[in-house]
Coordinates of C-alpha atoms in Angstrom, one line a residue:
M106 CA 49.8 -67.9 -26.8
F107 CA 47.2 -65.3 -27.5
C108 CA 43.6 -66.2 -26.6
E109 CA 40.9 -64.1 -28.1
F110 CA 37.6 -63.6 -26.1
N111 CA 34.7 -61.2 -25.9
V112 CA 33.6 -59.4 -22.7
F113 CA 30.0 -58.6 -21.9
V114 CA 29.1 -56.1 -19.2
H115 CA 25.8 -56.3 -17.4
V116 CA 24.7 -53.6 -14.9
N117 CA 22.1 -54.8 -12.4
G118 CA 19.8 -52.5 -10.4
L119 CA 22.1 -52.4 -7.3
G120 CA 24.9 -50.7 -9.2
A121 CA 27.0 -53.9 -9.4
V122 CA 28.9 -54.5 -12.7
R123 CA 29.2 -58.1 -13.9
M124 CA 31.9 -59.0 -16.4
Q125 CA 31.6 -62.3 -18.2
S126 CA 33.8 -64.0 -20.8
S127 CA 32.4 -66.0 -23.6
K128 CA 35.4 -68.5 -23.5
D129 CA 35.8 -68.9 -19.7
P130 CA 32.9 -70.3 -17.8
A131 CA 34.1 -68.6 -14.6
S132 CA 32.7 -65.2 -14.0
M133 CA 33.9 -62.2 -12.1
E134 CA 31.7 -59.6 -10.3
V135 CA 33.0 -56.1 -9.6
E136 CA 31.1 -53.9 -7.1
T137 CA 31.0 -50.2 -8.0
R138 CA 29.1 -47.5 -6.1
E139 CA 28.0 -44.1 -7.3
H140 CA 29.6 -41.3 -5.4
K141 CA 27.6 -38.0 -5.1
S142 CA 29.5 -34.8 -4.9
P143 CA 29.4 -33.4 -1.4
G144 CA 28.3 -29.9 -2.7
A145 CA 25.2 -31.1 -4.5
L146 CA 21.9 -29.7 -3.2
P147 CA 18.5 -31.1 -3.6
A148 CA 16.2 -29.4 -6.1
K149 CA 14.3 -26.3 -4.8
P150 CA 10.6 -26.9 -4.1
K151 CA 8.2 -24.9 -6.1
F152 CA 5.3 -23.4 -4.2
E153 CA 2.3 -21.7 -5.7
P154 CA 1.8 -18.0 -4.6
L155 CA -0.5 -17.7 -1.7
K156 CA -3.9 -16.0 -2.1
A157 CA -5.0 -13.1 0.1
H158 CA -7.3 -15.1 2.3
E159 CA -4.6 -17.9 2.7
M160 CA -2.0 -15.5 4.1
S161 CA -4.1 -15.0 7.2
D162 CA -4.8 -18.8 7.6
G163 CA -8.3 -18.3 6.0
R164 CA -9.4 -15.8 8.7
V165 CA -11.5 -12.8 7.6
Q166 CA -9.9 -9.4 8.3
F167 CA -12.0 -6.4 9.3
R168 CA -11.6 -2.7 9.4
K169 CA -14.0 -0.2 11.0
V170 CA -14.1 3.6 10.3
S171 CA -16.1 5.9 12.5
V172 CA -18.5 8.4 10.9
P173 CA -18.5 11.8 12.6
P174 CA -21.9 13.5 12.9
H175 CA -21.3 16.2 10.4
R176 CA -20.2 13.7 7.7
Y177 CA -23.3 11.5 8.0
S178 CA -25.4 13.3 5.4
P179 CA -22.5 13.7 2.8
L180 CA -21.9 9.9 3.3
K181 CA -25.5 9.2 2.4
K182 CA -25.3 11.2 -0.8
A183 CA -22.0 9.8 -2.0
W184 CA -22.5 6.2 -0.8
M185 CA -22.7 4.6 -4.3
E186 CA -19.5 6.5 -5.4
I187 CA -17.7 5.1 -2.3
Y188 CA -19.3 1.6 -2.5
T189 CA -18.6 0.9 -6.2
P190 CA -14.8 1.1 -6.4
I191 CA -14.4 -0.7 -3.0
Y192 CA -16.7 -3.6 -3.9
E193 CA -16.1 -4.0 -7.6
Q194 CA -12.5 -3.0 -8.1
M195 CA -10.8 -3.7 -4.8
K196 CA -12.9 -6.8 -4.1
V197 CA -13.7 -5.9 -0.5
D198 CA -17.1 -6.1 1.2
V199 CA -18.4 -2.9 2.7
R200 CA -21.4 -2.0 4.7
M201 CA -22.7 0.9 6.9
N202 CA -23.6 -0.1 10.5
L203 CA -26.4 2.3 11.3
K204 CA -26.5 1.4 15.0
A205 CA -22.8 1.9 15.6
R206 CA -22.5 4.6 13.0
K207 CA -19.4 3.0 11.5
V208 CA -18.4 1.9 8.0
E209 CA -17.3 -1.8 8.2
L210 CA -14.9 -3.4 5.7
K211 CA -14.2 -7.1 5.3
T212 CA -12.0 -9.2 3.0
R213 CA -13.4 -11.8 0.7
S214 CA -12.1 -15.1 -0.7
D215 CA -11.4 -13.5 -4.1
T216 CA -9.6 -10.3 -2.7
P217 CA -6.5 -10.2 -4.8
D218 CA -4.2 -8.5 -2.3
V219 CA -4.3 -8.1 1.5
S220 CA -3.2 -4.5 1.3
N221 CA -6.5 -3.7 -0.5
L222 CA -8.3 -3.7 2.8
Q223 CA -6.1 -1.0 4.4
K224 CA -6.3 1.1 1.2
C225 CA -10.1 1.0 1.3
A226 CA -10.0 2.0 5.0
D227 CA -7.7 4.9 4.2
F228 CA -10.0 6.0 1.4
V229 CA -13.1 6.0 3.6
H230 CA -11.2 7.7 6.4
A231 CA -10.0 10.5 4.0
F232 CA -13.7 11.1 3.0
M233 CA -14.6 11.3 6.7
L234 CA -11.9 14.0 7.2
G235 CA -13.6 16.1 4.5
F236 CA -11.9 15.3 1.2
D237 CA -14.0 14.9 -1.9
V238 CA -14.5 11.4 -3.3
I239 CA -12.7 12.3 -6.5
D240 CA -9.6 13.3 -4.5
A241 CA -9.8 10.5 -1.9
I242 CA -10.1 7.8 -4.5
A243 CA -6.5 8.4 -5.5
L244 CA -5.5 6.5 -2.3
L245 CA -6.9 3.3 -3.9
R246 CA -4.9 3.8 -7.1
L247 CA -1.5 5.1 -5.9
D248 CA 0.7 3.7 -3.2
E249 CA 2.7 6.9 -2.5
L250 CA -0.1 9.0 -1.2
Y251 CA -0.7 9.8 2.5
V252 CA -2.9 11.9 4.7
E253 CA -1.2 14.0 7.3
S254 CA -3.1 16.0 10.0
F255 CA -2.1 18.6 12.5
E256 CA -3.6 21.4 14.5
I257 CA -2.8 25.1 14.6
K258 CA -1.9 24.9 18.3
D259 CA 0.8 22.4 17.4
V260 CA 2.6 25.2 15.5
K261 CA 1.7 28.2 17.7
T262 CA -0.6 28.6 20.7
L263 CA -3.2 31.2 19.5
R264 CA -6.5 32.2 21.2
G265 CA -9.5 34.4 20.4
E266 CA -9.1 36.8 17.5
H267 CA -5.5 35.8 16.8
L268 CA -6.7 32.2 16.1
S269 CA -9.5 33.5 13.8
R270 CA -7.0 35.7 11.9
A271 CA -4.6 32.7 11.5
I272 CA -7.4 30.6 10.0
G273 CA -8.3 33.5 7.7
R274 CA -4.7 33.7 6.5
L275 CA -4.7 30.0 5.7
S276 CA -7.8 30.2 3.6
G277 CA -7.3 33.6 2.0
K278 CA -10.1 35.6 0.3
G279 CA -12.6 33.1 -1.1
G280 CA -10.1 30.3 -0.5
K281 CA -7.5 31.8 -2.8
T282 CA -4.5 31.1 -0.7
K283 CA -5.5 27.5 0.0
F284 CA -6.1 26.8 -3.7
A285 CA -2.7 28.4 -4.6
I286 CA -0.8 26.1 -2.2
E287 CA -2.8 23.1 -3.5
N288 CA -2.0 23.8 -7.1
A289 CA 1.6 24.6 -6.5
T290 CA 2.3 21.5 -4.4
K291 CA -0.1 19.1 -6.1
T292 CA -1.8 18.3 -2.8
R293 CA -5.3 18.7 -1.4
I294 CA -5.9 20.6 1.9
V295 CA -8.9 20.5 4.2
I296 CA -9.2 23.2 6.9
A297 CA -11.7 22.1 9.5
D298 CA -11.8 24.6 12.3
T299 CA -8.3 24.4 14.0
K300 CA -7.4 21.1 12.3
I301 CA -5.6 20.9 9.0
H302 CA -5.5 17.7 6.8
I303 CA -3.2 17.4 3.8
L304 CA -3.5 14.6 1.2
G305 CA -0.5 14.0 -1.2
S306 CA 2.9 12.5 -1.6
F307 CA 5.5 12.7 1.2
Q308 CA 7.6 15.4 -0.5
N309 CA 4.6 17.5 -1.5
I310 CA 3.0 17.3 1.9
K311 CA 6.3 18.7 3.4
V312 CA 6.3 21.7 1.1
A313 CA 2.6 22.4 1.7
R314 CA 3.0 22.0 5.5
D315 CA 5.9 24.5 5.6
S316 CA 3.9 27.1 3.7
L317 CA 0.9 26.6 6.0
C318 CA 3.1 26.9 9.1
S319 CA 4.6 30.1 7.8
L320 CA 1.1 31.6 7.4
I321 CA 0.1 30.5 11.0
L322 CA 3.3 32.1 12.4
G323 CA 2.2 35.4 10.8
S324 CA 4.0 35.6 7.4
P325 CA 2.1 37.6 4.8
A326 CA 0.6 35.7 1.9
G327 CA 2.8 37.4 -0.7
K328 CA 6.0 36.3 1.0
V329 CA 4.7 32.7 1.2
Y330 CA 3.8 32.8 -2.5
S331 CA 7.3 33.8 -3.5
K332 CA 9.0 31.2 -1.3
L333 CA 6.6 28.6 -2.6
R334 CA 7.4 29.5 -6.2
Q335 CA 11.2 29.0 -5.5
V336 CA 10.7 25.6 -3.8
T337 CA 8.4 24.3 -6.6
A338 CA 10.8 25.4 -9.3
R339 CA 13.6 23.6 -7.4
L340 CA 11.5 20.4 -7.2
A341 CA 10.6 20.6 -10.9
E342 CA 14.4 20.8 -11.7
R343 CA 15.1 17.8 -9.5
F344 CA 12.5 15.6 -11.0

């Protein structure tokens, strides 16, 4: 004998399935549980990017750059040219401490990047070494620029007239040799007594330093020019 009946399925909130027949008053409950796959991972949390002042737990960061006596007057004249890009573009506070004779830099709550503070400190330091503001400001805009310093005695120990002649070879007549090296290697060079400062990219600084070292060791300018021409041509082919 075939008995026809309908089955209704109800799912309650606990995951139990209840099966009920319309003909039979007796009911049957079947417990089912949802099985999660063992390899399933929870969803990744999404965090907002931290702001500059939040990276240091809200603490203000400082940098101080000493002002040598011979750069005090040039700093006064070029103060607005130094102040404007630091304060308005890099969003870093800057002031001159007259008592300590130091330029003080400080991050603000709206400073977009923590590295801006160090870039500004490098910019001010490059000006103190003797670079023009137009050249030093490139440190704020480009990440690949560095300042390298060395002394003549690091290359060769020279005294008296020998040292004077070496400095003369580095500069050339009217600064011609120095300008030729700068233009060929796309660097900027400052010769302050026996100290030499070079501003540029890593590869260009190396080429300029090699040329300057050759001049210190006694090579004539013509020989250095020809070697410089070969190296710069090779660099141009590579890039």
